[in-house]
XYZ file of C-alpha atoms in Angstrom:
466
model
C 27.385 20.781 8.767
C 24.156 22.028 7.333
C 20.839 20.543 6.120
C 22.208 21.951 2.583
C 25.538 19.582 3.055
C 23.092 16.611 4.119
C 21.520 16.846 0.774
C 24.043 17.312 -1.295
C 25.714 14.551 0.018
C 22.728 12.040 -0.708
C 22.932 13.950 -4.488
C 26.360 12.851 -4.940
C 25.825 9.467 -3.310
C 23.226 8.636 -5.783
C 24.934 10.746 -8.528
C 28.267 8.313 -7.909
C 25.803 4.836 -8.351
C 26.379 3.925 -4.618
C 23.017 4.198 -4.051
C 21.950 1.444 -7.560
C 25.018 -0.771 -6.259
C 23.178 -1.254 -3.259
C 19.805 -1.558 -4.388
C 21.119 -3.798 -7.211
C 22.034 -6.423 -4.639
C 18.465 -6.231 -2.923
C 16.732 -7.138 -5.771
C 18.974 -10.106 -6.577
C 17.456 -11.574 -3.654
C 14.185 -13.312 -4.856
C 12.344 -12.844 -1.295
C 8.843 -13.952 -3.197
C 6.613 -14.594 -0.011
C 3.647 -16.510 -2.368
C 6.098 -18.747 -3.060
C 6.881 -21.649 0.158
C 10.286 -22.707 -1.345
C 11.294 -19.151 -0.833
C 11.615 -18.936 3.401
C 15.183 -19.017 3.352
C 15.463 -16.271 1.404
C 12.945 -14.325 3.420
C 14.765 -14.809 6.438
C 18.181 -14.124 4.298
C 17.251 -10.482 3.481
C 16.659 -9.645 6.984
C 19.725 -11.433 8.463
C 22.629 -10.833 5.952
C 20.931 -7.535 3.963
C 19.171 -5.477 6.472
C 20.480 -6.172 9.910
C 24.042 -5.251 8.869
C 23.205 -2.021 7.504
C 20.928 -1.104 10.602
C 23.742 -2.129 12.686
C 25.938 0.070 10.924
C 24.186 2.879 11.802
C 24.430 2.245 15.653
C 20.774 0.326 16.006
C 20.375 -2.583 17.882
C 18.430 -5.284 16.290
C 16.141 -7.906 17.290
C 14.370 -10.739 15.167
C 10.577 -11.016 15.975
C 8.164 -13.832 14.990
C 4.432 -14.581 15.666
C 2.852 -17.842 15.553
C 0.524 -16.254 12.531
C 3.098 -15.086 10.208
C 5.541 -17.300 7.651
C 7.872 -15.076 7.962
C 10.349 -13.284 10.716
C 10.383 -9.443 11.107
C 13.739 -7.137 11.793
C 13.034 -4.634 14.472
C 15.495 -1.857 14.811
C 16.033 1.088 17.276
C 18.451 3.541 17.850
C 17.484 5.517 21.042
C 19.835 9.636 21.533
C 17.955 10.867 24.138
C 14.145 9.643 25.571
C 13.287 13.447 25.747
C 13.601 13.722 21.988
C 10.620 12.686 19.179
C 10.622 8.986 18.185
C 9.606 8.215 14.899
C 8.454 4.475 13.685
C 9.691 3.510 10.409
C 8.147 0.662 8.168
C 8.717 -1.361 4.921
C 8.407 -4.672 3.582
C 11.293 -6.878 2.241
C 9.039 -9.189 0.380
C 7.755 -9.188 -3.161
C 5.211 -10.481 -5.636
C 6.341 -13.355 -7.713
C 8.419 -12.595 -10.326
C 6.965 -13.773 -13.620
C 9.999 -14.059 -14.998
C 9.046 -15.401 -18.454
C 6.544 -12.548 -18.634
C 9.024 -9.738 -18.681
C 10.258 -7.720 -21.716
C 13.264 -9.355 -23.632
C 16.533 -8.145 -21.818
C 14.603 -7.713 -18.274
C 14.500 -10.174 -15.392
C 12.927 -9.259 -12.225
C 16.216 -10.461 -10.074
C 18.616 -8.066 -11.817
C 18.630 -4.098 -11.901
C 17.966 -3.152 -15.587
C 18.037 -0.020 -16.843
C 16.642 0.603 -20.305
C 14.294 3.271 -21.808
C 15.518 6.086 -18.914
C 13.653 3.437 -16.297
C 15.176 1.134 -13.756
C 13.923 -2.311 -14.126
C 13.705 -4.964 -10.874
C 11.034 -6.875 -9.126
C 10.775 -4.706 -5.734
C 12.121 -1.785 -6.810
C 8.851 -0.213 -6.168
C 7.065 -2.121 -3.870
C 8.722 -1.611 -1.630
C 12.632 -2.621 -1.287
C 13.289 0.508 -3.285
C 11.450 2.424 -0.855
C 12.653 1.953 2.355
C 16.138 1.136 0.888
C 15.756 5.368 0.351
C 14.611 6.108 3.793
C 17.626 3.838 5.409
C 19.800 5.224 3.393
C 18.716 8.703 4.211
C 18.891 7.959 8.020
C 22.314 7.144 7.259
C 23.496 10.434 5.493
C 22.158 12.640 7.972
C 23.992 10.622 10.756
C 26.974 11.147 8.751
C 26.114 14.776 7.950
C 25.247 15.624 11.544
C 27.284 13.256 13.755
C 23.705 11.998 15.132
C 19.935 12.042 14.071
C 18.939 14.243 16.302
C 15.938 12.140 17.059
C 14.985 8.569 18.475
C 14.710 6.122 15.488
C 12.768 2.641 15.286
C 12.087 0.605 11.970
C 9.974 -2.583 11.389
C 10.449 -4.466 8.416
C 8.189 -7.074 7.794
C 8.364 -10.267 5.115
C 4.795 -10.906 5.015
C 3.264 -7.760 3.400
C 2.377 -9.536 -0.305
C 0.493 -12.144 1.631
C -1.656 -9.859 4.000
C 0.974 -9.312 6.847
C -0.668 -11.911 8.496
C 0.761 -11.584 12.166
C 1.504 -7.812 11.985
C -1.571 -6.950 14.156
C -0.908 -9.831 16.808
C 3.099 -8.692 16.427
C 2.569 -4.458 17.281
C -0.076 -5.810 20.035
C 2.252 -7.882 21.796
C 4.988 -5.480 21.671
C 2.872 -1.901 21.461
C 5.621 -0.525 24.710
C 8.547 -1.645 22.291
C 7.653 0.305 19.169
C 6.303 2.727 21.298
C 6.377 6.585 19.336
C 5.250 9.756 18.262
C 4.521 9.356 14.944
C 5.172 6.615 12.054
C 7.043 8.247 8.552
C 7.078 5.248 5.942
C 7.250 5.263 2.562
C 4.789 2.750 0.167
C 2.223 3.107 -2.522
C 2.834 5.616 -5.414
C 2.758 9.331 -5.753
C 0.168 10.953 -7.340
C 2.460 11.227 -10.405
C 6.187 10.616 -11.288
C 7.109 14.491 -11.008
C 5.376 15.540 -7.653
C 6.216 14.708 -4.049
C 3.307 13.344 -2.070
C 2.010 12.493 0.930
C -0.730 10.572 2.122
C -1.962 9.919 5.712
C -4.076 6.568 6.014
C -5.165 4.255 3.438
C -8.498 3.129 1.879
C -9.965 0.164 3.477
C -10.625 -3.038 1.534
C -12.564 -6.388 1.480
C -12.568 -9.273 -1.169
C -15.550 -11.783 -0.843
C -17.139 -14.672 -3.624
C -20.592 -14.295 -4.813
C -21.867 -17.755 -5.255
C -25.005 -19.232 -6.944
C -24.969 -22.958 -6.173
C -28.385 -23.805 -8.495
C -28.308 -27.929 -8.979
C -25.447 -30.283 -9.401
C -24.729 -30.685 -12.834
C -25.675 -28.720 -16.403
C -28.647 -29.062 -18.652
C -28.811 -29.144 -22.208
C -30.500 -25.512 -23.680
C -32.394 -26.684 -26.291
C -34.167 -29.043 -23.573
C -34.743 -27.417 -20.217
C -34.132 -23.383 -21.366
C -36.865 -21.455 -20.249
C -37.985 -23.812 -17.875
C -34.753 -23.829 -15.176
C -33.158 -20.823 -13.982
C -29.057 -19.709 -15.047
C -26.985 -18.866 -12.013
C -24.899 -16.634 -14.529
C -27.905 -14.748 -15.638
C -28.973 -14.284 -12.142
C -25.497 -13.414 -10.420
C -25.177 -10.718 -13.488
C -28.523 -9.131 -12.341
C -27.781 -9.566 -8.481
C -24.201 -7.599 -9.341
C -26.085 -5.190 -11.526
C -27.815 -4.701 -8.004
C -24.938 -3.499 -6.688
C -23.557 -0.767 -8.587
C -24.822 1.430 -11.142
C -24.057 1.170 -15.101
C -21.438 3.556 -14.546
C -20.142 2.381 -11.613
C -22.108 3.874 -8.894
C -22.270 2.239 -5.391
C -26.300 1.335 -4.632
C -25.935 0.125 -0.555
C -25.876 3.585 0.903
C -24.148 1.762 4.134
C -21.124 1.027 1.808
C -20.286 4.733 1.478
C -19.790 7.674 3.595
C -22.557 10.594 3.782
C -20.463 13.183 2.815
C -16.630 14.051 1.610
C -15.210 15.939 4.616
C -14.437 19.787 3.690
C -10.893 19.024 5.108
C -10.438 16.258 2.663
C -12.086 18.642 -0.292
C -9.982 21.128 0.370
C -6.800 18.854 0.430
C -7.785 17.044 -2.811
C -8.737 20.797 -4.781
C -5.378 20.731 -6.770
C -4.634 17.116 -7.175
C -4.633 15.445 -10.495
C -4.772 11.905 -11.261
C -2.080 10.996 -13.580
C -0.870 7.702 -14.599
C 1.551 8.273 -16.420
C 1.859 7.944 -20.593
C 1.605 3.744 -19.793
C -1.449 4.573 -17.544
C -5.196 4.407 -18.642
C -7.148 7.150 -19.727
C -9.728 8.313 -16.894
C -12.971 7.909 -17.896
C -15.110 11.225 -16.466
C -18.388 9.650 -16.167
C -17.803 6.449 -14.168
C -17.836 6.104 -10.652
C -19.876 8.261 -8.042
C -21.311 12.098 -9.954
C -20.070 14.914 -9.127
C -17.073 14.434 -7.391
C -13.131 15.238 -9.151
C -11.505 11.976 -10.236
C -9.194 12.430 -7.115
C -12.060 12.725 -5.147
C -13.344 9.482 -6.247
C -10.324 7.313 -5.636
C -8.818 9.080 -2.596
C -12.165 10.203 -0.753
C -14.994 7.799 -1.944
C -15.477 3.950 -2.239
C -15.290 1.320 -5.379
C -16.731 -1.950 -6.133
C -15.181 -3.784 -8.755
C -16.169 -7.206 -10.174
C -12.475 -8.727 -10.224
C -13.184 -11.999 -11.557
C -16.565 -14.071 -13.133
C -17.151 -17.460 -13.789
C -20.090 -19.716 -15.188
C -20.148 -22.401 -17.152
C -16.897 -23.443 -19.275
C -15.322 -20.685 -20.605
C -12.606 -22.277 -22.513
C -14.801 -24.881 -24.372
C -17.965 -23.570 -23.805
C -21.299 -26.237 -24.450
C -24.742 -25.929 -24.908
C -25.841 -26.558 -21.609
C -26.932 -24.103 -18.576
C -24.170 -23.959 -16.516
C -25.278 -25.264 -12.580
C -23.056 -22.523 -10.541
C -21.804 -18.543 -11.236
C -19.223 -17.365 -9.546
C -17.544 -13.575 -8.903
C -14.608 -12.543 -7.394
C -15.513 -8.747 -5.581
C -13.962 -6.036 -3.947
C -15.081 -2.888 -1.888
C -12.157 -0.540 -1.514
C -13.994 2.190 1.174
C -12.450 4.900 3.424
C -13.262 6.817 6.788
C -16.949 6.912 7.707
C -18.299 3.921 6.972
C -18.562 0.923 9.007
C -16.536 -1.843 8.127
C -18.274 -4.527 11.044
C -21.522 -3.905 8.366
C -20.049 -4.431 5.031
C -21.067 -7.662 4.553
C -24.338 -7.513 6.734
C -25.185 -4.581 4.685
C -24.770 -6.476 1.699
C -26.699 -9.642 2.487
C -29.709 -6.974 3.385
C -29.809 -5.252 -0.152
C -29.560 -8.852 -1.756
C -32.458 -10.192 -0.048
C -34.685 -7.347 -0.419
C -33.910 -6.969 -4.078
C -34.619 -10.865 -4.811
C -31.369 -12.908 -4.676
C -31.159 -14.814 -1.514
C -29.864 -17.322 -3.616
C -26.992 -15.929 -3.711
C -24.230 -17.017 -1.000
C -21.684 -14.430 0.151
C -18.292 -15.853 1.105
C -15.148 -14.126 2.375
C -11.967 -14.785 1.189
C -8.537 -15.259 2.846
C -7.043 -12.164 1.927
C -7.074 -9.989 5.421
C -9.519 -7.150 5.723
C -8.066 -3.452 5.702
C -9.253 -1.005 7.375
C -9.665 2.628 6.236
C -7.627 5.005 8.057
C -7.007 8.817 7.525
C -5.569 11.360 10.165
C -6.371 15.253 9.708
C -5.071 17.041 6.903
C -4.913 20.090 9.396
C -2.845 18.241 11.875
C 0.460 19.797 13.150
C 2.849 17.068 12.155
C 1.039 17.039 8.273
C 2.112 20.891 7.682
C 5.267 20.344 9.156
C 6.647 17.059 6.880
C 4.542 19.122 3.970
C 6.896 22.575 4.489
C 10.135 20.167 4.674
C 9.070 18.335 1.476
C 8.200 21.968 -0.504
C 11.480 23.498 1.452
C 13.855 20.592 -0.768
C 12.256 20.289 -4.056
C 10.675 23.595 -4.509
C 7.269 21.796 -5.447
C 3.887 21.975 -3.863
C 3.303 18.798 -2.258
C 0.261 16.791 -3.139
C -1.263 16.076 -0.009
C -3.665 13.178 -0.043
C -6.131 12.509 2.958
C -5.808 8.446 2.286
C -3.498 6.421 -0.301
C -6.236 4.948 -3.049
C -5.171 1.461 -2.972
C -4.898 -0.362 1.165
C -1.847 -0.846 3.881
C -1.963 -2.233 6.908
C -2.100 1.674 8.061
C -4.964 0.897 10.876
C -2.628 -1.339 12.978
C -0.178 2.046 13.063
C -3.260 4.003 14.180
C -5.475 1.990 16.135
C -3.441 -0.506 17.364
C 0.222 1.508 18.152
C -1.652 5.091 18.207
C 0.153 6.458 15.776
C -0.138 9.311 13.580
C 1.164 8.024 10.128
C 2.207 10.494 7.755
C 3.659 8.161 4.526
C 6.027 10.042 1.577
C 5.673 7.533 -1.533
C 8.603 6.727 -3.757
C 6.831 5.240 -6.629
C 4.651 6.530 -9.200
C 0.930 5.187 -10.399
C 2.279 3.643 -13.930
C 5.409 1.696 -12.304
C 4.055 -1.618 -13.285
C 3.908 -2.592 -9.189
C 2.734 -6.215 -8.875
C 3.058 -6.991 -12.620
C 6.051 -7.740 -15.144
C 8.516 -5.306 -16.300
C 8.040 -3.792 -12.524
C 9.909 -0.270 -12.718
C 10.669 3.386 -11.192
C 11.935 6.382 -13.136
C 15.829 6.626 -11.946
C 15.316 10.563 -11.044
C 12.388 9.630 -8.730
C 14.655 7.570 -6.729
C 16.878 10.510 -6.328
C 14.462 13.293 -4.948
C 13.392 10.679 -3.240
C 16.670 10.196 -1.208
C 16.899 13.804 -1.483
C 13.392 14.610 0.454
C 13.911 11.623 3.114
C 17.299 13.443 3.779
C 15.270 16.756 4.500
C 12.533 15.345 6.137
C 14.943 13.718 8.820
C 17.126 16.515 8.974
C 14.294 18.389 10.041
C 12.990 15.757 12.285
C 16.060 16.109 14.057
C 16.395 20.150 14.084
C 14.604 20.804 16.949
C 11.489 22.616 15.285
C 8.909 19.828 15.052
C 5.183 19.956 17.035
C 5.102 18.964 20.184
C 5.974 15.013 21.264
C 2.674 14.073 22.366
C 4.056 11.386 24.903
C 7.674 12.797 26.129
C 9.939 9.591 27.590
């Protein structure tokens, strides 16, 4: 049987609508991990969904917890030979809630929909539709091949969409078990619907409040204005401190000196596209002179993601006692994530708000991650990806948006080379949440490839042979 064969066959078994029966019956399950009354269902997807079908492919399973997480994880393994390369898969079983009264007439999030040429279902893109491709594509070249021709482990977690709290604690305690030479995982989007991608890391990111706390209770205008000070005037002014009118980062410590020339060169031909639903980029905001790709997959963002003062609904005439602002720093490789915040309380107090109180939030800190564009392993899962669908890959030094990608690297010492399945307009997190149907299907077809090759015998050296 060929590599040829091995594709073909995951054409035809998407072609036939084996593939959408299957992922049709993932999304039914409503694993929403904000939501408590949902554990059962958590733990159902990994039990009666996922297990089976890794099972069914000769792994032997075993259910992990940690103290830390809500939720169990399904860890997987199929071992041919220690001499061969063992590669770490990874996806996430869980979902954002489903909004379901939000959704388009004719749509729920719990049933596959198709309508307008798109397939319609809470998860489908982040991320059950993901690594339901990549497990299905492990299974068609064990099929094609009689074996994968390389050692196979896969974590899925249920945690992800509440900060994969317990991941870290989870890959520490059991680093020998998922023990590897490189991680292949599919999450995020591409850089558009019609070109295969791949990114190796992920931005870092922090939330944190910005608080002015100025007396206890509000004071009529007419009265006391001009004579007490307004927390929302000064938390404007202390933001304005921040970033530039167009969006420029001020705290030179919360970006890096320079954009590598390995990560310009890997960016030179990639262009941001959202998509007809996605917004129009707008050429002057955000650091000067760099691409727009450059700017979202090799520089850092601040963004204001919430504000607060006074009553906003019914608003009186009275100066509100307290401001409040939901922030964000989204940053990559090369700068120092231990001096965000100390970094931050520095420029405040020098530029004259030391009133203002910096508080971090419970959503977990990523960290920024990016392996070398030149690496071996990158220009060999970039040839297989250009050797199926005939397309240059867009390579991308770091996905935009943040992963847990640093507990891969730092923690398991990993390379982590990630082929996304979505695309930047699918709607991920909101209603009407959605993939283009052909996607899916050079998806399945490039995850076929790229593990047919894995399992060739002409892959860079295993840096750890067992």
């Amino acid at each position: 049987m060929t590599r040829a064969q091995a594709i073909a066959q995951a054409e035809q078994c998407f072609d036939s609508g084996a593939f959408r029966t299957l992922l049709a019956r993932r999304l039914a399950l409503p694993t929403e991990s904000q939501n408590p009354e949902r554990a059962a269902v958590l733990a159902d997807y990994l039990e009666a969904e996922i297990r089976p079908a890794f099972e069914a492919l000769g792994f032997t399973c075993r259910t992990l917890t940690h103290p830390k997480a809500l939720a169990p994880f399904l860890y997987a393994e199929r071992i041919e030979d220690p001499d061969l390369p063992t590669v770490l898969g990874y996806g996430h079983g869980d979902v954002i809630r489903g909004l379901e009264r939000e959704w388009k007439e004719g749509l729920s999030p719990w049933a596959l929909t198709e309508a307008e040429g798109r397939w319609y279902g809470r998860g489908i893109a982040d991320n059950k539709g993901q690594h339901s491709i990549n497990m299905e594509a492990l299974r068609l070249v064990l099929e094609t091949r009689g074996k994968l021709g390389f050692n196979a482990k896969y974590l899925i977690e249920m945690g992800e969409e509440t900060g994969s709290m317990g991941l870290r604690e989870l890959c520490t305690e059991h680093r020998d078990l998922m023990a590897a030479d490189l991680l292949i995982a599919s999450d995020g989007p591409r850089l558009s619907a019609n070109r295969p991608t791949i990114f190796l890391g992920a931005r870092g990111s922090l939330n944190f409040d910005l608080t002015i706390e100025a007396r206890a209770g509000g004071h009529h205008s007419g009265n006391w204005g001009g004579l007490i000070s307004n927390p929302g005037l000064q938390l404007a002014h202390a933001i304005a401190s921040i970033a530039t009118p167009n969006g420029q980062i001020r705290i030179p410590e919360w970006v890096p000196k320079e954009l590598p020339p390995a990560v310009r060169r890997a960016l030179a031909d990639c262009e941001v596209d959202g998509g007809a639903d996605g917004p129009e980029i707008e050429p002057d905001w955000g650091e000067p002179g760099l691409s727009p790709a450059e700017r979202v997959f090799g520089w850092c963002s601040f963004e204001v993601l919430a504000y607060k003062t006074g009553n906003p609904d019914t608003p009186v005439n009275a100066i509100p006692p307290r401001a409040w602002a939901r922030c964000q720093l989204r940053f990559v490789v090369g700068v120092d994530p231990d001096d965000l915040i100390p970094a931050l309380r520095r420029h405040l107090d020098s530029h004259g708000f030391p009133m203002v109180q910096i508080s971090l939030t419970r959503e977990t800190m990523f960290r920024a991650t990016r392996i070398d564009p030149d690496d071996a392993w990158v220009r060999w899962a970039v040839a297989s990806l250009e050797r199926t669908s005939g397309q240059k890959t867009a390579l991308l030094p770091n996905l935009g948006g943040s992963l847990p990608n640093d507990i891969f690297t730092d923690v398991l010492g990993l390379k982590t080379i990630w082929v996304p399945h979505s695309y930047p307009g699918c709607s991920q997190h909101a209603p009407n949440e959605h993939l283009p149907p052909e996607l899916l299907r050079q998806g399945l077809s490039l995850m076929t490839g790229l593990y047919w090759d894995l399992g060739a015998g002409d892959t860079p050296e295993i840096r750890n042979p067992r």
